[in-house]
XYZ file of C-alpha atoms in Angstrom:
334
model
C -24.044 3.421 14.256
C -24.356 2.063 10.660
C -22.413 3.495 7.663
C -25.040 5.955 6.708
C -25.325 7.187 10.227
C -21.577 7.871 10.159
C -21.946 9.734 6.917
C -24.740 11.941 8.335
C -22.655 12.481 11.507
C -19.952 13.890 9.222
C -22.362 16.148 7.497
C -23.684 17.684 10.773
C -27.210 17.579 12.214
C -29.017 19.471 9.451
C -27.039 18.861 6.118
C -28.206 15.607 4.463
C -26.123 14.427 1.488
C -27.694 13.635 -1.924
C -29.131 10.140 -2.599
C -26.300 9.590 -5.147
C -23.780 10.422 -2.516
C -25.329 8.033 -0.148
C -25.382 5.281 -2.640
C -21.681 5.740 -3.457
C -20.839 5.786 0.202
C -22.863 2.668 1.010
C -21.341 0.634 -1.911
C -17.822 1.656 -1.062
C -18.223 0.930 2.634
C -20.014 -2.365 2.129
C -17.164 -3.407 -0.201
C -14.579 -2.692 2.511
C -16.615 -4.263 5.276
C -16.936 -7.495 3.272
C -13.159 -7.934 3.211
C -11.039 -9.466 6.069
C -9.243 -6.234 6.560
C -9.073 -4.574 9.985
C -9.778 -0.935 9.803
C -9.817 1.883 12.302
C -11.722 5.083 11.489
C -10.542 8.048 13.378
C -12.536 11.279 13.365
C -10.908 14.434 14.618
C -13.679 15.737 16.759
C -11.675 18.780 18.025
C -11.876 20.747 14.750
C -14.843 23.001 14.114
C -15.814 21.668 10.739
C -15.986 17.968 9.583
C -15.226 16.354 6.365
C -16.926 13.518 4.581
C -15.551 10.117 5.409
C -13.972 7.971 2.724
C -12.400 4.504 3.430
C -8.669 4.171 2.461
C -6.311 7.085 2.784
C -6.910 10.540 4.026
C -9.264 12.408 1.559
C -8.390 15.838 0.055
C -10.845 18.445 1.407
C -11.862 21.983 0.971
C -9.586 24.239 2.983
C -12.381 25.222 5.401
C -13.266 21.687 6.193
C -11.509 19.484 8.705
C -10.057 16.272 7.518
C -11.192 12.811 8.583
C -8.525 10.117 8.325
C -9.239 6.451 7.646
C -6.348 3.978 8.581
C -6.239 0.652 6.839
C -3.996 -2.369 7.894
C -3.026 -4.853 5.340
C -4.660 -5.900 2.032
C -5.577 -3.767 -0.947
C -5.141 -0.069 0.104
C -6.815 1.392 -3.007
C -9.311 3.924 -1.736
C -12.910 3.802 -2.922
C -14.457 6.706 -4.861
C -14.828 9.625 -2.431
C -18.211 10.908 -1.442
C -18.949 14.371 -2.742
C -18.060 17.110 -0.139
C -20.060 20.302 0.477
C -18.836 23.216 -1.617
C -18.986 26.938 -1.094
C -21.255 27.218 -4.199
C -23.785 25.105 -2.383
C -24.020 26.826 1.077
C -26.906 24.612 2.095
C -24.646 21.667 1.936
C -21.972 23.347 4.152
C -21.071 22.140 7.599
C -22.167 23.957 10.775
C -19.158 25.463 12.810
C -20.313 23.442 15.855
C -22.178 20.107 15.505
C -23.098 20.200 19.213
C -22.721 23.702 20.577
C -21.819 23.631 24.263
C -21.877 27.324 24.991
C -23.769 30.455 24.150
C -20.784 31.729 22.061
C -20.791 28.432 20.026
C -24.550 28.510 19.554
C -24.410 32.135 18.446
C -21.754 31.276 15.881
C -24.029 28.654 14.441
C -26.871 31.231 14.416
C -24.593 33.571 12.570
C -23.507 30.952 10.053
C -27.199 30.133 9.426
C -28.234 33.819 9.004
C -25.553 34.434 6.475
C -27.096 31.776 4.161
C -30.530 33.445 3.974
C -31.534 35.004 0.612
C -31.635 38.809 0.569
C -32.604 41.637 -1.816
C -31.750 45.244 -0.865
C -35.067 46.977 -0.303
C -36.186 50.261 -1.847
C -36.625 53.189 0.487
C -40.473 53.123 -0.061
C -40.823 49.457 1.005
C -41.656 48.405 4.496
C -40.266 46.141 7.193
C -43.130 43.843 8.244
C -42.871 42.233 11.665
C -45.505 39.834 12.986
C -45.281 38.777 16.584
C -47.160 36.390 18.813
C -47.033 37.817 22.378
C -47.858 35.829 25.540
C -49.592 38.366 27.775
C -52.077 38.440 30.629
C -55.706 39.097 29.749
C -56.348 42.821 29.261
C -58.492 43.293 32.322
C -55.860 41.754 34.571
C -53.038 43.483 32.761
C -54.520 46.930 33.284
C -54.747 46.275 37.015
C -51.313 44.529 37.264
C -49.122 45.847 34.453
C -45.862 44.571 35.962
C -46.946 41.050 36.985
C -45.676 37.904 35.331
C -47.800 35.815 33.155
C -50.326 34.209 35.443
C -51.608 30.642 35.132
C -55.123 30.767 33.616
C -54.677 34.423 32.682
C -52.241 34.188 29.863
C -53.304 34.566 26.138
C -51.506 34.876 22.829
C -51.925 38.051 20.887
C -51.086 38.576 17.295
C -49.295 41.986 16.656
C -48.641 43.273 13.147
C -46.364 46.235 12.423
C -45.127 47.963 9.268
C -42.392 50.559 9.199
C -41.072 52.064 5.975
C -37.405 51.648 5.205
C -37.006 55.458 5.003
C -38.584 55.778 8.536
C -41.321 58.165 7.299
C -44.363 55.858 7.453
C -45.725 53.335 9.898
C -48.855 51.244 10.158
C -50.635 48.832 12.554
C -54.057 47.418 13.244
C -56.243 49.286 15.808
C -59.577 47.944 16.705
C -59.370 45.703 13.691
C -58.617 48.579 11.205
C -55.268 49.083 9.469
C -54.113 52.637 10.433
C -51.367 54.198 8.321
C -49.504 57.236 9.668
C -47.104 59.607 8.047
C -44.387 61.312 10.150
C -45.607 64.821 11.030
C -49.317 64.176 10.509
C -51.253 65.611 13.387
C -48.025 66.342 15.139
C -47.151 62.573 15.345
C -43.509 61.804 15.170
C -41.127 59.027 16.110
C -37.568 57.900 15.828
C -36.281 55.080 13.615
C -32.724 54.137 13.071
C -31.564 55.184 9.632
C -31.174 52.368 7.072
C -27.522 53.510 6.413
C -26.822 52.956 10.034
C -28.227 49.525 9.998
C -26.387 48.411 6.819
C -23.134 49.648 8.216
C -23.097 46.999 11.044
C -21.328 44.330 8.892
C -18.908 42.962 11.496
C -18.897 42.404 15.213
C -16.600 45.377 15.786
C -19.108 47.619 13.984
C -21.932 46.548 16.244
C -21.931 48.508 19.619
C -23.903 47.343 22.514
C -26.091 50.313 22.110
C -26.761 50.947 18.390
C -25.455 54.341 17.496
C -26.178 56.467 14.495
C -28.972 58.565 13.051
C -32.176 58.127 14.934
C -30.789 55.244 17.017
C -31.339 56.638 20.571
C -28.787 54.073 21.797
C -31.255 51.192 21.554
C -30.062 47.899 23.154
C -29.338 45.081 20.713
C -31.751 42.795 22.540
C -34.515 45.191 21.554
C -33.201 46.237 18.164
C -33.013 42.728 16.710
C -36.709 42.212 17.142
C -37.750 45.706 15.881
C -35.961 45.824 12.559
C -35.788 43.519 9.449
C -32.020 43.612 8.763
C -29.761 42.107 6.014
C -28.449 38.617 6.787
C -24.858 39.822 7.182
C -25.982 42.355 9.712
C -27.879 39.784 11.764
C -24.803 37.514 11.636
C -22.550 40.348 12.859
C -24.970 41.054 15.689
C -24.976 37.421 16.786
C -21.202 37.296 16.676
C -20.909 40.521 18.677
C -23.305 39.033 21.257
C -21.106 36.028 21.395
C -18.185 38.163 22.500
C -20.267 39.874 25.252
C -19.292 38.852 28.865
C -21.873 37.065 30.793
C -23.787 35.431 27.961
C -25.426 32.202 29.049
C -27.258 29.331 27.389
C -30.573 27.947 28.678
C -31.061 24.657 26.739
C -34.406 24.019 28.356
C -36.254 27.211 27.168
C -39.603 26.629 25.569
C -41.195 28.759 22.953
C -44.731 30.052 22.912
C -46.345 26.987 21.289
C -44.298 24.274 23.095
C -41.721 23.610 20.480
C -38.169 23.266 21.867
C -36.060 26.387 21.831
C -32.800 27.576 23.263
C -32.494 30.686 25.178
C -29.351 32.779 24.972
C -28.997 35.884 27.134
C -27.753 37.713 30.198
C -28.705 38.023 33.834
C -30.076 41.438 34.782
C -30.847 42.734 38.298
C -29.443 39.500 39.594
C -32.552 37.355 39.203
C -33.968 37.859 35.615
C -32.670 36.168 32.500
C -33.222 38.351 29.405
C -33.056 35.807 26.537
C -33.065 35.678 22.835
C -34.811 32.422 21.630
C -33.507 30.272 18.805
C -35.044 27.146 17.243
C -33.179 24.152 18.739
C -32.777 22.442 15.388
C -32.271 25.063 12.764
C -30.589 27.891 14.795
C -33.126 30.454 13.461
C -33.840 33.453 15.681
C -37.437 33.072 16.682
C -38.162 35.356 19.650
C -37.319 36.664 23.119
C -38.395 36.282 26.720
C -37.729 37.638 30.227
C -37.890 34.977 32.953
C -36.997 34.811 36.674
C -34.194 32.385 37.494
C -34.636 32.587 41.190
C -36.972 33.834 43.890
C -36.653 37.533 44.561
C -38.326 40.370 46.502
C -38.340 43.856 45.206
C -39.073 46.518 47.702
C -40.857 49.568 46.463
C -42.835 52.544 47.830
C -46.085 50.880 47.004
C -45.150 47.585 48.640
C -43.024 44.474 47.983
C -43.165 42.697 44.690
C -42.345 38.931 44.921
C -40.903 36.995 41.923
C -40.651 33.246 41.851
C -38.245 31.117 39.924
C -39.735 30.295 36.564
C -42.041 33.436 36.350
C -42.204 34.685 32.813
C -42.537 38.434 32.420
C -42.211 38.624 28.626
C -42.414 36.121 25.829
C -42.548 37.057 22.222
C -42.316 34.903 19.035
C -41.466 36.541 15.754
C -43.628 34.577 13.449
C -42.746 36.699 10.381
C -39.960 39.263 9.597
C -39.769 40.266 5.958
C -39.815 43.117 3.399
C -43.035 44.064 1.756
C -44.223 46.673 -0.748
C -46.960 48.360 1.324
C -48.905 48.360 4.664
C -51.208 45.441 4.822
C -48.938 43.170 2.844
C -47.602 40.227 4.695
C -45.366 38.595 2.133
């Protein structure tokens, strides 16, 4: 690995230092490499966060960042100018908690860390949560006849779904037969339940996030469903990820693939002994992008209407959240 590769390794997989910082690092390291000194660089890989390497003595670092020591034997031991380290005032230049997450808990901590750094403006009660999904489904005719079947080869298609729900829970909208239909609670006897915004915004830490979300209008909805049905503040999304990281039985499927073939990681739990219920995250950015339900082994389910056979790899549900944002009115998408 060359000197800039070492520098990038210290910053983590996504945080690239400025050009000025790279130039300083290259000049300093080339100066040391041109001498006859023998140097050993030791990087503490057992700490969560890494610090930027500087040749010479150990470099003073921000309290949250692990130190990287450089040991020099003989010769001039004056350290070169240190490379600028990430600072709390510039969160995009921070260091991920785990450079190479090896478990569901570590990956979820990276996802929480990433979520916390998203911009956010508290919405007004009359604004709307807009959620746009791409769902992999069987073709309508086949789905009507076989509603519980997995996605069949040659039968699957991607459907774009758009939903708007007001922050105050009093209005919803969606497209039906190509027409945007807006419904007010109580119109024509139509009613529904939505979790109160005050309940959502109260979930600011893992201990405040129950497995079944409780509070006004909640109906004890599972977190796996909740996270894709509501646009929540970044600190709430981070708290949910950290709560899930503490949940027994969470597994990581590094080979999950999302709806358009881009690499994704699946984090979830085994249900009924043969199905993996997974939340999907972008493999590079740790962004939450969707969910899926997939069989992890062959299984036969006995029922009154006959046996249902599942095969390893069968996908029963796969949804990608292509957009989740706050908008002013139904029909708005940004």
